[in-house]
Amino acid sequence: MTTIKQDATQQLLDRGAEMTGSAVAAIAGIALTNHPAGAVAGAVFGTQLTHMMKDFAVRVLSHREQVRVGAVGILVIDHIRRAEAAGQQLRQDDFFATGDTGHCAGAELFEGVLLKAKQQHEEKKLPYLAKLYGNIALDKSCSAGEANFLLQTADQLTYTQFCLLAMIGGAEKMHLNLRATEIDDEGQQLPTAQADLLRQCYDLCKRYLVLMRIESEPTNAVFAMQPTGVVPSQCFLTRDGRRLFNLLGLESMTGFDYTELARHF
């Protein structure tokens, strides 16, 4: 059975390499076989990661599902190895500890990430789901409850909404010239691209990930009452929005992904 699992795990990594590239996948394969030259630091964490990848490897998955799951597993390992090489350490609290009941928050979250990856048709989101887990594995300030909430939220957002969060979070740095007035849509039909972006940003407002900064308001922030009430230049990330922005690693998203959005926004 062990040989079967190892063969299936290698196949999962090979499938994932179709998305990540063979070099990154090879390093992940070394880590999963506990080779001393590439093993993920943290014996407990490494064992749990290996066990979960092997468990997924023997599940019934389509070819494309294997690509997605394999790729996210590879990217998680690569993210953590790079972080460790830069001097960061895995969190040292009980996130990866297994209690008497066999419950382990870290392992459960990793399974959740792989399940979301399996079903994720917007494959551009996959690298960011991998970063979400990798960053949570390094950040002890993120509780298991918050981690699961953020994963659920990220799964429900579209890739366009990821781009909107990245754009709003990095607007000042990118010097984007965003619209500064409300849209007067009375008696006119908005272009499809603009109407779609406004709806998706309005959804971010309803999730309390984005608000608008209005100096005349007592709290200096307001909630857009309708999609056309969204004013891009006044949008900012809430605490939850900034938290998601940071843990998804959206600061690494290139301007190419969202500068076109800014033009239609």
Coordinates of C-alpha atoms in Angstrom, one line a residue:
M1 CA 0.0 0.0 0.0
T2 CA 2.9 2.3 0.8
T3 CA 4.4 1.8 -2.7
I4 CA 1.0 2.5 -4.3
K5 CA 0.7 5.7 -2.3
Q6 CA 4.2 6.8 -3.2
D7 CA 3.6 6.1 -6.9
A8 CA 0.3 8.0 -6.8
T9 CA 1.9 10.9 -5.0
Q10 CA 4.6 11.1 -7.7
Q11 CA 1.9 11.1 -10.3
L12 CA 0.2 13.9 -8.5
L13 CA 3.4 15.9 -8.5
D14 CA 4.0 15.2 -12.2
R15 CA 0.5 16.4 -12.9
G16 CA 1.1 19.5 -10.9
A17 CA 4.3 20.2 -12.8
E18 CA 2.2 20.8 -15.8
M19 CA 1.2 24.1 -14.2
T20 CA 4.2 24.9 -12.0
G21 CA 7.1 23.7 -14.1
S22 CA 9.2 20.7 -13.5
A23 CA 12.0 22.4 -11.6
V24 CA 9.7 23.6 -8.7
A25 CA 7.9 20.2 -8.7
A26 CA 11.2 18.3 -8.4
I27 CA 12.1 20.3 -5.3
A28 CA 8.7 19.6 -3.8
G29 CA 9.2 15.9 -4.5
I30 CA 12.4 15.9 -2.6
A31 CA 10.7 17.6 0.4
L32 CA 7.9 15.0 0.4
T33 CA 10.3 12.1 0.4
N34 CA 12.1 13.7 3.4
H35 CA 15.4 14.0 1.5
P36 CA 17.7 16.0 3.8
A37 CA 18.7 18.4 1.0
G38 CA 15.2 19.7 0.5
A39 CA 13.0 18.6 3.4
V40 CA 10.5 21.1 4.7
A41 CA 11.6 22.3 8.2
G42 CA 9.5 21.2 11.1
A43 CA 9.2 17.5 11.5
V44 CA 5.5 17.5 12.5
F45 CA 4.5 19.9 9.8
G46 CA 6.5 18.0 7.2
T47 CA 4.9 14.7 8.2
Q48 CA 1.4 16.2 8.0
L49 CA 2.0 17.7 4.6
T50 CA 3.4 14.5 3.2
H51 CA 0.5 12.5 4.7
M52 CA -2.2 14.8 3.2
M53 CA -0.5 14.8 -0.3
K54 CA -0.4 11.0 -0.2
D55 CA -4.0 10.9 0.9
F56 CA -5.1 13.1 -2.0
A57 CA -3.0 11.1 -4.4
V58 CA -5.1 7.9 -4.0
R59 CA -8.4 9.7 -4.3
V60 CA -10.4 9.5 -7.5
L61 CA -9.5 12.7 -9.3
S62 CA -9.8 13.7 -13.0
H63 CA -6.7 14.7 -14.8
R64 CA -7.4 18.4 -14.4
E65 CA -8.2 18.0 -10.7
Q66 CA -4.8 16.2 -10.3
V67 CA -3.1 19.2 -12.0
R68 CA -4.8 21.7 -9.7
V69 CA -4.2 19.8 -6.4
G70 CA -0.7 18.8 -7.4
A71 CA 0.2 22.4 -8.3
V72 CA -1.1 23.9 -5.1
G73 CA 0.8 21.3 -3.0
I74 CA 4.0 22.1 -4.9
L75 CA 3.5 25.8 -4.5
V76 CA 2.8 25.6 -0.8
I77 CA 6.1 23.7 -0.3
D78 CA 8.0 26.1 -2.5
H79 CA 6.6 29.2 -0.7
I80 CA 7.6 27.9 2.7
R81 CA 11.0 26.8 1.5
R82 CA 11.7 30.2 0.1
A83 CA 10.4 31.9 3.3
E84 CA 12.7 29.7 5.4
A85 CA 15.7 30.5 3.1
A86 CA 14.9 34.2 3.8
G87 CA 15.1 33.6 7.5
Q88 CA 11.4 33.1 8.4
Q89 CA 10.3 30.3 10.6
L90 CA 7.2 28.1 10.8
R91 CA 4.8 29.2 13.6
Q92 CA 5.7 27.6 16.9
D93 CA 2.3 27.5 18.5
D94 CA -0.1 24.5 18.6
F95 CA -1.4 25.1 15.0
F96 CA 0.3 21.9 13.8
A97 CA -0.1 20.0 17.0
T98 CA -2.2 16.9 17.1
G99 CA -4.3 16.5 20.2
D100 CA -5.7 13.4 21.8
T101 CA -8.7 13.4 19.4
G102 CA -6.4 13.5 16.4
H103 CA -7.5 17.0 15.5
C104 CA -4.9 19.2 13.9
A105 CA -5.8 22.7 12.7
G106 CA -2.9 23.0 10.3
A107 CA -3.6 19.6 8.6
E108 CA -7.3 20.4 8.3
L109 CA -6.7 23.8 6.7
F110 CA -4.3 22.2 4.2
E111 CA -6.9 19.6 3.3
G112 CA -9.4 22.5 2.9
V113 CA -7.0 24.4 0.6
L114 CA -6.5 21.2 -1.6
L115 CA -10.2 20.6 -1.7
K116 CA -10.8 24.2 -2.8
A117 CA -8.0 23.8 -5.4
K118 CA -9.6 20.6 -6.7
Q119 CA -12.9 22.5 -7.5
Q120 CA -11.4 25.8 -8.6
H121 CA -12.2 26.5 -12.2
E122 CA -10.5 29.9 -12.1
E123 CA -7.0 28.5 -12.1
K124 CA -5.3 31.9 -11.8
K125 CA -6.4 31.9 -8.2
L126 CA -4.5 28.8 -7.3
P127 CA -1.0 30.4 -6.7
Y128 CA -2.7 32.8 -4.2
L129 CA -4.5 30.0 -2.4
A130 CA -1.1 28.3 -2.0
K131 CA 0.3 31.6 -0.6
L132 CA -2.6 31.9 1.8
Y133 CA -1.8 28.5 3.4
G134 CA 2.0 29.2 3.2
N135 CA 1.7 32.6 4.9
I136 CA -0.7 31.3 7.6
A137 CA 1.8 28.5 8.3
L138 CA 4.3 31.2 9.1
D139 CA 2.0 33.6 11.0
K140 CA 1.1 32.6 14.5
S141 CA -1.2 35.7 14.8
C142 CA -3.7 33.9 12.5
S143 CA -6.0 31.6 14.5
A144 CA -7.5 28.5 13.1
G145 CA -10.9 30.2 13.1
E146 CA -9.7 33.2 11.1
A147 CA -7.7 30.9 8.8
N148 CA -10.8 28.9 7.8
F149 CA -12.9 32.1 7.4
L150 CA -10.2 33.6 5.1
L151 CA -10.0 30.4 3.1
Q152 CA -13.8 30.3 2.7
T153 CA -13.9 34.0 1.7
A154 CA -11.1 33.6 -0.8
D155 CA -12.8 30.6 -2.4
Q156 CA -16.0 32.7 -2.9
L157 CA -14.3 35.6 -4.5
T158 CA -13.6 35.7 -8.3
Y159 CA -10.1 36.2 -9.8
T160 CA -11.3 39.7 -10.8
Q161 CA -12.1 40.4 -7.2
F162 CA -8.5 39.3 -6.3
C163 CA -7.4 41.9 -8.9
L164 CA -9.6 44.6 -7.4
L165 CA -8.2 43.9 -3.9
A166 CA -4.7 44.1 -5.3
M167 CA -5.5 47.3 -7.2
I168 CA -7.1 49.0 -4.3
G169 CA -4.4 47.8 -1.9
G170 CA -1.6 49.0 -4.1
A171 CA -3.2 52.0 -5.9
E172 CA -1.0 54.6 -4.3
K173 CA 2.2 52.6 -5.0
M174 CA 1.2 52.1 -8.6
H175 CA 0.1 55.7 -9.1
L176 CA -3.1 54.7 -10.7
N177 CA -5.4 57.4 -12.0
L178 CA -8.7 56.2 -10.7
R179 CA -12.1 57.8 -11.1
A180 CA -12.9 60.3 -8.3
T181 CA -16.6 61.0 -8.9
E182 CA -19.8 59.0 -8.7
I183 CA -21.4 57.8 -11.9
D184 CA -24.6 59.5 -12.9
D185 CA -26.3 56.5 -14.5
E186 CA -29.7 58.0 -14.8
G187 CA -31.1 57.3 -18.2
Q188 CA -28.0 55.6 -19.5
Q189 CA -26.7 52.1 -19.8
L190 CA -23.1 51.5 -18.5
P191 CA -20.6 49.6 -20.7
T192 CA -20.7 45.9 -19.8
A193 CA -17.1 45.8 -18.5
Q194 CA -17.6 48.8 -16.2
A195 CA -21.0 47.5 -14.9
D196 CA -19.4 44.1 -14.1
L197 CA -16.5 45.7 -12.2
L198 CA -18.8 47.9 -10.2
R199 CA -20.9 44.9 -9.2
Q200 CA -17.9 42.9 -8.2
C201 CA -16.4 45.8 -6.1
Y202 CA -19.8 46.4 -4.5
D203 CA -19.8 42.8 -3.5
L204 CA -16.5 43.4 -1.8
C205 CA -18.1 46.3 0.1
K206 CA -20.9 44.0 1.2
R207 CA -18.3 41.6 2.5
Y208 CA -16.8 44.5 4.4
L209 CA -13.5 44.0 2.6
V210 CA -13.6 47.4 1.0
L211 CA -15.0 50.8 2.1
M212 CA -14.9 54.3 0.7
R213 CA -13.0 57.2 2.5
I214 CA -15.2 60.3 2.7
E215 CA -13.7 63.1 4.9
S216 CA -17.1 64.8 5.4
E217 CA -18.4 61.7 7.2
P218 CA -17.9 61.3 11.0
T219 CA -16.1 58.0 10.6
N220 CA -14.3 59.1 7.4
A221 CA -15.7 56.0 5.8
V222 CA -18.9 55.0 4.1
F223 CA -20.5 51.9 2.6
A224 CA -21.5 52.1 -1.1
M225 CA -25.3 51.9 -1.3
Q226 CA -25.3 50.6 -4.8
P227 CA -22.8 49.6 -7.5
T228 CA -22.8 52.9 -9.2
G229 CA -22.0 54.6 -5.9
V230 CA -18.6 53.0 -5.8
V231 CA -15.9 55.7 -6.3
P232 CA -12.6 53.9 -7.1
S233 CA -10.2 56.6 -5.9
Q234 CA -11.9 56.7 -2.5
C235 CA -11.9 52.9 -1.9
F236 CA -9.6 51.4 0.7
L237 CA -9.2 48.0 2.3
T238 CA -10.8 47.4 5.7
R239 CA -8.9 45.5 8.3
D240 CA -10.3 42.2 7.0
G241 CA -9.5 43.3 3.4
R242 CA -6.0 44.2 4.3
R243 CA -5.6 40.9 6.1
L244 CA -6.8 38.9 3.1
F245 CA -4.6 41.1 0.8
N246 CA -1.5 40.3 2.9
L247 CA -2.1 36.6 3.5
L248 CA -3.0 35.9 -0.2
G249 CA 0.2 37.6 -1.2
L250 CA -1.7 40.0 -3.5
E251 CA 1.2 42.5 -3.3
S252 CA 3.0 40.2 -5.7
M253 CA 0.4 40.5 -8.4
T254 CA 1.8 42.4 -11.3
G255 CA 0.2 45.6 -12.4
F256 CA -0.4 44.0 -15.8
D257 CA -3.2 42.0 -14.1
Y258 CA -5.2 45.0 -13.0
T259 CA -4.1 48.1 -14.8
E260 CA -6.6 47.2 -17.5
L261 CA -9.3 47.0 -14.8
A262 CA -8.4 50.5 -13.7
R263 CA -9.1 51.8 -17.2
H264 CA -12.7 50.4 -17.1
F265 CA -13.3 51.1 -13.4

